[in-house]
Amino acid sequence: MSVKYLEIQLFRMVTIHQHIYNYVYYNYVYYNHFYYNYVYYNHFYYNYVYYNYVYYNHFYYKYVYYNHVYYNHFYYNYVYYNHFYYNYVYYNYVYYNHVYYNHVYYNHVYYNHVYYNHFYYKYVN
């Protein structure tokens, strides 16, 4: 399955929630410059959260990004111990966007309070 195909499928899947599509999932999986520039200015977020925290990126790209497994139980279960981010955000906002909205105080608050000020900043530092 090509990356281009995944990109198209992802586009179709998340356009239901345009706001999430624009600010989170699409950009941080396929166009990472947007996501990790937006969240902790690329180097910080990419190295400490996205890259290292998700099994050094090898796991993430091999099993999640390329093989599409992040849509299903494998990614969800495998990193379930990362309770906040992976349970309520990463997994759920892909397939169950209502959960992302409900549990993370709606998108704008999630970005301002959780991504920047609370979860990532606190957890990483």
Tab-separated table of N, CA and C in Angstrom:
chain	number	residue	atom	x	y	z
A	1	MET	N	0.853	-1.185	0.000
A	1	MET	CA	0.000	0.000	0.000
A	1	MET	C	0.893	1.240	0.000
A	2	SER	N	0.695	2.093	-0.952
A	2	SER	CA	1.570	3.244	-1.081
A	2	SER	C	1.212	4.346	-0.084
A	3	VAL	N	2.193	5.174	0.148
A	3	VAL	CA	1.962	6.313	1.030
A	3	VAL	C	0.927	7.252	0.420
A	4	LYS	N	0.990	7.394	-0.886
A	4	LYS	CA	0.016	8.255	-1.561
A	4	LYS	C	-1.399	7.732	-1.348
A	5	TYR	N	-1.566	6.447	-1.433
A	5	TYR	CA	-2.879	5.859	-1.202
A	5	TYR	C	-3.348	6.126	0.221
A	6	LEU	N	-2.473	5.938	1.164
A	6	LEU	CA	-2.824	6.201	2.559
A	6	LEU	C	-3.195	7.665	2.757
A	7	GLU	N	-2.460	8.501	2.081
A	7	GLU	CA	-2.749	9.936	2.183
A	7	GLU	C	-4.154	10.236	1.679
A	8	ILE	N	-4.521	9.653	0.574
A	8	ILE	CA	-5.853	9.866	0.007
A	8	ILE	C	-6.919	9.303	0.933
A	9	GLN	N	-6.688	8.097	1.442
A	9	GLN	CA	-7.652	7.487	2.337
A	9	GLN	C	-7.806	8.301	3.615
A	10	LEU	N	-6.711	8.768	4.112
A	10	LEU	CA	-6.751	9.573	5.318
A	10	LEU	C	-7.511	10.866	5.077
A	11	PHE	N	-7.284	11.461	3.946
A	11	PHE	CA	-8.012	12.660	3.579
A	11	PHE	C	-9.514	12.402	3.608
A	12	ARG	N	-9.937	11.338	3.008
A	12	ARG	CA	-11.362	11.010	2.967
A	12	ARG	C	-11.912	10.744	4.364
A	13	MET	N	-11.106	10.086	5.165
A	13	MET	CA	-11.578	9.684	6.483
A	13	MET	C	-11.774	10.883	7.405
A	14	VAL	N	-10.825	11.781	7.447
A	14	VAL	CA	-10.873	12.817	8.467
A	14	VAL	C	-11.493	14.131	8.013
A	15	THR	N	-11.841	14.237	6.777
A	15	THR	CA	-12.512	15.455	6.351
A	15	THR	C	-13.880	15.627	7.003
A	16	ILE	N	-14.391	14.572	7.610
A	16	ILE	CA	-15.653	14.691	8.348
A	16	ILE	C	-15.500	15.718	9.461
A	17	HIS	N	-14.334	15.730	10.069
A	17	HIS	CA	-14.033	16.725	11.102
A	17	HIS	C	-12.932	17.638	10.575
A	18	GLN	N	-13.351	18.608	9.852
A	18	GLN	CA	-12.415	19.435	9.111
A	18	GLN	C	-11.405	20.120	10.023
A	19	HIS	N	-11.852	20.520	11.165
A	19	HIS	CA	-10.937	21.236	12.046
A	19	HIS	C	-9.808	20.327	12.526
A	20	ILE	N	-10.153	19.134	12.918
A	20	ILE	CA	-9.143	18.171	13.346
A	20	ILE	C	-8.244	17.806	12.170
A	21	TYR	N	-8.835	17.610	11.046
A	21	TYR	CA	-8.059	17.291	9.854
A	21	TYR	C	-7.017	18.365	9.575
A	22	ASN	N	-7.424	19.591	9.650
A	22	ASN	CA	-6.509	20.669	9.304
A	22	ASN	C	-5.380	20.849	10.302
A	23	TYR	N	-5.686	20.668	11.566
A	23	TYR	CA	-4.711	21.025	12.587
A	23	TYR	C	-3.958	19.866	13.192
A	24	VAL	N	-4.480	18.664	13.063
A	24	VAL	CA	-3.827	17.581	13.785
A	24	VAL	C	-3.420	16.449	12.858
A	25	TYR	N	-4.356	15.605	12.561
A	25	TYR	CA	-3.980	14.292	12.061
A	25	TYR	C	-3.303	14.325	10.699
A	26	TYR	N	-3.931	14.943	9.771
A	26	TYR	CA	-3.390	14.964	8.420
A	26	TYR	C	-1.986	15.542	8.398
A	27	ASN	N	-1.841	16.654	9.058
A	27	ASN	CA	-0.563	17.338	9.000
A	27	ASN	C	0.537	16.624	9.767
A	28	TYR	N	0.195	16.068	10.869
A	28	TYR	CA	1.281	15.494	11.646
A	28	TYR	C	1.680	14.103	11.181
A	29	VAL	N	0.849	13.449	10.390
A	29	VAL	CA	1.237	12.152	9.874
A	29	VAL	C	1.902	12.266	8.504
A	30	TYR	N	1.324	13.061	7.652
A	30	TYR	CA	1.839	13.119	6.291
A	30	TYR	C	2.639	14.368	5.972
A	31	TYR	N	2.311	15.415	6.622
A	31	TYR	CA	3.050	16.648	6.426
A	31	TYR	C	3.548	17.134	7.768
A	32	ASN	N	4.541	16.464	8.243
A	32	ASN	CA	4.951	16.669	9.608
A	32	ASN	C	5.518	18.056	9.859
A	33	HIS	N	6.000	18.707	8.840
A	33	HIS	CA	6.536	20.053	9.050
A	33	HIS	C	5.475	20.961	9.656
A	34	PHE	N	4.238	20.792	9.234
A	34	PHE	CA	3.182	21.626	9.807
A	34	PHE	C	2.934	21.285	11.261
A	35	TYR	N	2.807	19.997	11.515
A	35	TYR	CA	2.448	19.610	12.878
A	35	TYR	C	3.561	19.909	13.869
A	36	TYR	N	4.769	19.507	13.591
A	36	TYR	CA	5.738	19.751	14.626
A	36	TYR	C	6.366	21.136	14.568
A	37	ASN	N	6.049	21.865	13.561
A	37	ASN	CA	6.317	23.304	13.670
A	37	ASN	C	5.263	23.980	14.541
A	38	TYR	N	4.064	23.497	14.418
A	38	TYR	CA	2.965	24.085	15.179
A	38	TYR	C	3.017	23.687	16.642
A	39	VAL	N	3.462	22.484	16.906
A	39	VAL	CA	3.548	21.992	18.278
A	39	VAL	C	5.012	21.888	18.679
A	40	TYR	N	5.452	22.824	19.433
A	40	TYR	CA	6.810	22.861	19.966
A	40	TYR	C	7.894	22.999	18.901
A	41	TYR	N	7.582	23.637	17.839
A	41	TYR	CA	8.588	24.072	16.877
A	41	TYR	C	9.498	22.968	16.358
A	42	ASN	N	8.890	21.967	15.860
A	42	ASN	CA	9.571	20.903	15.131
A	42	ASN	C	10.524	20.089	16.005
A	43	HIS	N	11.661	20.620	16.334
A	43	HIS	CA	12.700	19.837	16.972
A	43	HIS	C	12.256	19.277	18.316
A	44	PHE	N	11.707	20.121	19.119
A	44	PHE	CA	11.292	19.695	20.451
A	44	PHE	C	10.215	18.623	20.395
A	45	TYR	N	9.149	18.909	19.701
A	45	TYR	CA	8.059	17.934	19.646
A	45	TYR	C	8.490	16.668	18.920
A	46	TYR	N	9.139	16.816	17.828
A	46	TYR	CA	9.495	15.651	17.030
A	46	TYR	C	10.440	14.719	17.776
A	47	ASN	N	11.397	15.261	18.438
A	47	ASN	CA	12.367	14.418	19.119
A	47	ASN	C	11.830	13.779	20.394
A	48	TYR	N	11.057	14.508	21.123
A	48	TYR	CA	10.680	14.029	22.450
A	48	TYR	C	9.326	13.353	22.520
A	49	VAL	N	8.472	13.652	21.584
A	49	VAL	CA	7.136	13.068	21.640
A	49	VAL	C	6.885	12.178	20.432
A	50	TYR	N	6.808	12.807	19.306
A	50	TYR	CA	6.422	12.072	18.110
A	50	TYR	C	7.459	11.017	17.734
A	51	TYR	N	8.710	11.371	17.776
A	51	TYR	CA	9.744	10.438	17.341
A	51	TYR	C	10.109	9.436	18.428
A	52	ASN	N	10.571	9.912	19.547
A	52	ASN	CA	11.073	9.011	20.574
A	52	ASN	C	9.969	8.316	21.351
A	53	TYR	N	8.944	9.040	21.657
A	53	TYR	CA	7.920	8.483	22.516
A	53	TYR	C	7.137	7.363	21.846
A	54	VAL	N	7.062	7.393	20.547
A	54	VAL	CA	6.343	6.347	19.825
A	54	VAL	C	7.358	5.350	19.258
A	55	TYR	N	8.087	4.758	20.127
A	55	TYR	CA	9.017	3.693	19.783
A	55	TYR	C	10.032	4.095	18.712
A	56	TYR	N	10.580	5.247	18.876
A	56	TYR	CA	11.704	5.709	18.068
A	56	TYR	C	11.412	5.795	16.581
A	57	ASN	N	10.196	6.073	16.276
A	57	ASN	CA	9.827	6.363	14.900
A	57	ASN	C	9.887	5.155	13.964
A	58	HIS	N	10.757	4.242	14.230
A	58	HIS	CA	10.810	3.015	13.427
A	58	HIS	C	9.504	2.228	13.592
A	59	PHE	N	9.124	2.047	14.812
A	59	PHE	CA	7.839	1.404	15.078
A	59	PHE	C	6.695	2.194	14.460
A	60	TYR	N	6.728	3.470	14.697
A	60	TYR	CA	5.622	4.292	14.226
A	60	TYR	C	5.481	4.242	12.708
A	61	TYR	N	6.541	4.458	12.013
A	61	TYR	CA	6.448	4.460	10.558
A	61	TYR	C	6.187	3.075	9.985
A	62	LYS	N	6.828	2.098	10.566
A	62	LYS	CA	6.712	0.763	9.997
A	62	LYS	C	5.335	0.162	10.236
A	63	TYR	N	4.819	0.303	11.439
A	63	TYR	CA	3.577	-0.374	11.788
A	63	TYR	C	2.345	0.511	11.703
A	64	VAL	N	2.554	1.793	11.899
A	64	VAL	CA	1.395	2.667	11.985
A	64	VAL	C	1.192	3.429	10.692
A	65	TYR	N	2.176	4.176	10.344
A	65	TYR	CA	2.063	5.043	9.176
A	65	TYR	C	1.963	4.232	7.875
A	66	TYR	N	2.921	3.386	7.631
A	66	TYR	CA	2.955	2.653	6.375
A	66	TYR	C	1.932	1.525	6.306
A	67	ASN	N	1.822	0.789	7.389
A	67	ASN	CA	0.979	-0.407	7.339
A	67	ASN	C	-0.454	-0.163	7.767
A	68	HIS	N	-0.735	1.058	8.084
A	68	HIS	CA	-2.128	1.417	8.276
A	68	HIS	C	-2.694	0.905	9.595
A	69	VAL	N	-1.843	0.367	10.430
A	69	VAL	CA	-2.328	-0.323	11.607
A	69	VAL	C	-2.855	0.652	12.645
A	70	TYR	N	-2.465	1.901	12.546
A	70	TYR	CA	-2.943	2.872	13.532
A	70	TYR	C	-4.458	3.012	13.475
A	71	TYR	N	-5.085	2.600	12.432
A	71	TYR	CA	-6.539	2.676	12.377
A	71	TYR	C	-7.199	1.666	13.312
A	72	ASN	N	-6.471	0.631	13.639
A	72	ASN	CA	-7.083	-0.486	14.335
A	72	ASN	C	-6.538	-0.693	15.743
A	73	HIS	N	-6.747	-1.875	16.280
A	73	HIS	CA	-6.466	-2.142	17.682
A	73	HIS	C	-4.982	-2.200	17.982
A	74	PHE	N	-4.155	-2.555	17.011
A	74	PHE	CA	-2.749	-2.791	17.308
A	74	PHE	C	-2.072	-1.573	17.922
A	75	TYR	N	-2.169	-0.473	17.230
A	75	TYR	CA	-1.533	0.731	17.760
A	75	TYR	C	-2.181	1.173	19.057
A	76	TYR	N	-3.462	1.137	19.089
A	76	TYR	CA	-4.202	1.520	20.281
A	76	TYR	C	-3.796	0.689	21.492
A	77	ASN	N	-3.800	-0.613	21.336
A	77	ASN	CA	-3.492	-1.481	22.457
A	77	ASN	C	-2.023	-1.451	22.832
A	78	TYR	N	-1.200	-1.360	21.850
A	78	TYR	CA	0.230	-1.435	22.091
A	78	TYR	C	0.745	-0.256	22.895
A	79	VAL	N	0.156	0.885	22.682
A	79	VAL	CA	0.603	2.063	23.424
A	79	VAL	C	-0.483	2.595	24.348
A	80	TYR	N	-1.313	1.711	24.781
A	80	TYR	CA	-2.400	2.124	25.660
A	80	TYR	C	-1.918	2.705	26.975
A	81	TYR	N	-0.764	2.305	27.430
A	81	TYR	CA	-0.253	2.827	28.691
A	81	TYR	C	0.020	4.330	28.617
A	82	ASN	N	0.214	4.818	27.429
A	82	ASN	CA	0.290	6.269	27.259
A	82	ASN	C	-1.142	6.806	27.276
A	83	HIS	N	-1.701	6.789	28.419
A	83	HIS	CA	-3.145	6.835	28.583
A	83	HIS	C	-3.786	8.049	27.937
A	84	PHE	N	-3.290	9.193	28.260
A	84	PHE	CA	-3.967	10.391	27.782
A	84	PHE	C	-3.841	10.553	26.273
A	85	TYR	N	-2.626	10.616	25.812
A	85	TYR	CA	-2.419	10.926	24.406
A	85	TYR	C	-2.952	9.836	23.482
A	86	TYR	N	-2.568	8.612	23.734
A	86	TYR	CA	-2.893	7.566	22.776
A	86	TYR	C	-4.308	7.035	22.898
A	87	ASN	N	-4.820	7.018	24.076
A	87	ASN	CA	-6.181	6.528	24.211
A	87	ASN	C	-7.201	7.569	23.767
A	88	TYR	N	-7.086	8.758	24.297
A	88	TYR	CA	-8.121	9.760	24.066
A	88	TYR	C	-7.894	10.583	22.813
A	89	VAL	N	-6.680	10.655	22.364
A	89	VAL	CA	-6.401	11.530	21.240
A	89	VAL	C	-6.042	10.743	19.993
A	90	TYR	N	-4.907	10.102	20.033
A	90	TYR	CA	-4.397	9.543	18.783
A	90	TYR	C	-5.339	8.521	18.169
A	91	TYR	N	-5.729	7.556	18.951
A	91	TYR	CA	-6.606	6.521	18.426
A	91	TYR	C	-8.006	7.046	18.173
A	92	ASN	N	-8.544	7.705	19.158
A	92	ASN	CA	-9.950	8.044	19.085
A	92	ASN	C	-10.271	9.139	18.078
A	93	TYR	N	-9.380	10.066	17.910
A	93	TYR	CA	-9.753	11.119	16.975
A	93	TYR	C	-9.617	10.679	15.530
A	94	VAL	N	-9.047	9.515	15.299
A	94	VAL	CA	-9.039	8.984	13.946
A	94	VAL	C	-10.373	8.319	13.602
A	95	TYR	N	-10.808	7.466	14.477
A	95	TYR	CA	-12.035	6.731	14.195
A	95	TYR	C	-13.249	7.244	14.943
A	96	TYR	N	-12.998	7.811	16.088
A	96	TYR	CA	-14.098	8.257	16.935
A	96	TYR	C	-13.871	9.708	17.323
A	97	ASN	N	-14.108	10.556	16.408
A	97	ASN	CA	-13.794	11.959	16.645
A	97	ASN	C	-14.625	12.579	17.768
A	98	HIS	N	-15.777	12.044	18.007
A	98	HIS	CA	-16.593	12.550	19.099
A	98	HIS	C	-15.904	12.328	20.443
A	99	VAL	N	-15.132	11.252	20.515
A	99	VAL	CA	-14.423	10.994	21.775
A	99	VAL	C	-13.323	12.029	21.967
A	100	TYR	N	-12.628	12.301	20.890
A	100	TYR	CA	-11.599	13.338	20.960
A	100	TYR	C	-12.204	14.663	21.418
A	101	TYR	N	-13.295	15.033	20.828
A	101	TYR	CA	-13.950	16.273	21.218
A	101	TYR	C	-14.414	16.236	22.666
A	102	ASN	N	-15.038	15.142	23.054
A	102	ASN	CA	-15.623	15.091	24.384
A	102	ASN	C	-14.585	15.011	25.492
A	103	HIS	N	-13.562	14.254	25.272
A	103	HIS	CA	-12.596	14.028	26.344
A	103	HIS	C	-11.530	15.099	26.423
A	104	VAL	N	-11.311	15.810	25.357
A	104	VAL	CA	-10.207	16.757	25.362
A	104	VAL	C	-10.714	18.197	25.261
A	105	TYR	N	-11.861	18.434	25.757
A	105	TYR	CA	-12.393	19.777	25.957
A	105	TYR	C	-12.534	20.580	24.672
A	106	TYR	N	-12.810	19.908	23.607
A	106	TYR	CA	-12.947	20.520	22.289
A	106	TYR	C	-11.593	20.987	21.755
A	107	ASN	N	-11.567	21.102	20.484
A	107	ASN	CA	-10.276	21.200	19.811
A	107	ASN	C	-9.447	22.423	20.204
A	108	HIS	N	-10.037	23.564	20.260
A	108	HIS	CA	-9.249	24.769	20.533
A	108	HIS	C	-8.654	24.739	21.933
A	109	VAL	N	-9.393	24.171	22.872
A	109	VAL	CA	-8.868	24.095	24.235
A	109	VAL	C	-7.797	23.011	24.322
A	110	TYR	N	-8.004	21.974	23.564
A	110	TYR	CA	-6.978	20.933	23.547
A	110	TYR	C	-5.642	21.490	23.072
A	111	TYR	N	-5.657	22.234	22.030
A	111	TYR	CA	-4.399	22.808	21.542
A	111	TYR	C	-3.776	23.756	22.556
A	112	ASN	N	-4.603	24.613	23.091
A	112	ASN	CA	-4.039	25.648	23.953
A	112	ASN	C	-3.670	25.135	25.340
A	113	HIS	N	-4.507	24.298	25.870
A	113	HIS	CA	-4.293	23.877	27.253
A	113	HIS	C	-3.520	22.568	27.358
A	114	VAL	N	-3.849	21.621	26.514
A	114	VAL	CA	-3.287	20.291	26.685
A	114	VAL	C	-2.014	20.124	25.880
A	115	TYR	N	-2.089	20.370	24.612
A	115	TYR	CA	-0.903	20.168	23.794
A	115	TYR	C	0.243	21.070	24.240
A	116	TYR	N	-0.038	22.324	24.372
A	116	TYR	CA	1.045	23.257	24.669
A	116	TYR	C	1.361	23.371	26.152
A	117	ASN	N	0.332	23.601	26.939
A	117	ASN	CA	0.586	24.035	28.302
A	117	ASN	C	0.540	22.929	29.344
A	118	HIS	N	-0.179	21.893	29.046
A	118	HIS	CA	-0.382	20.901	30.089
A	118	HIS	C	0.287	19.563	29.781
A	119	PHE	N	-0.233	18.861	28.822
A	119	PHE	CA	0.226	17.486	28.651
A	119	PHE	C	1.659	17.395	28.141
A	120	TYR	N	1.910	17.884	26.960
A	120	TYR	CA	3.226	17.668	26.384
A	120	TYR	C	4.310	18.420	27.131
A	121	TYR	N	4.039	19.615	27.428
A	121	TYR	CA	5.050	20.397	28.133
A	121	TYR	C	5.392	19.774	29.483
A	122	LYS	N	4.376	19.437	30.207
A	122	LYS	CA	4.580	18.846	31.526
A	122	LYS	C	5.216	17.466	31.423
A	123	TYR	N	4.709	16.681	30.506
A	123	TYR	CA	5.177	15.297	30.403
A	123	TYR	C	6.619	15.225	29.918
A	124	VAL	N	6.916	16.003	28.914
A	124	VAL	CA	8.244	15.920	28.316
A	124	VAL	C	9.292	16.539	29.226
A	125	ASN	N	8.958	17.617	29.824
A	125	ASN	CA	9.937	18.298	30.656
A	125	ASN	C	10.008	17.703	32.054
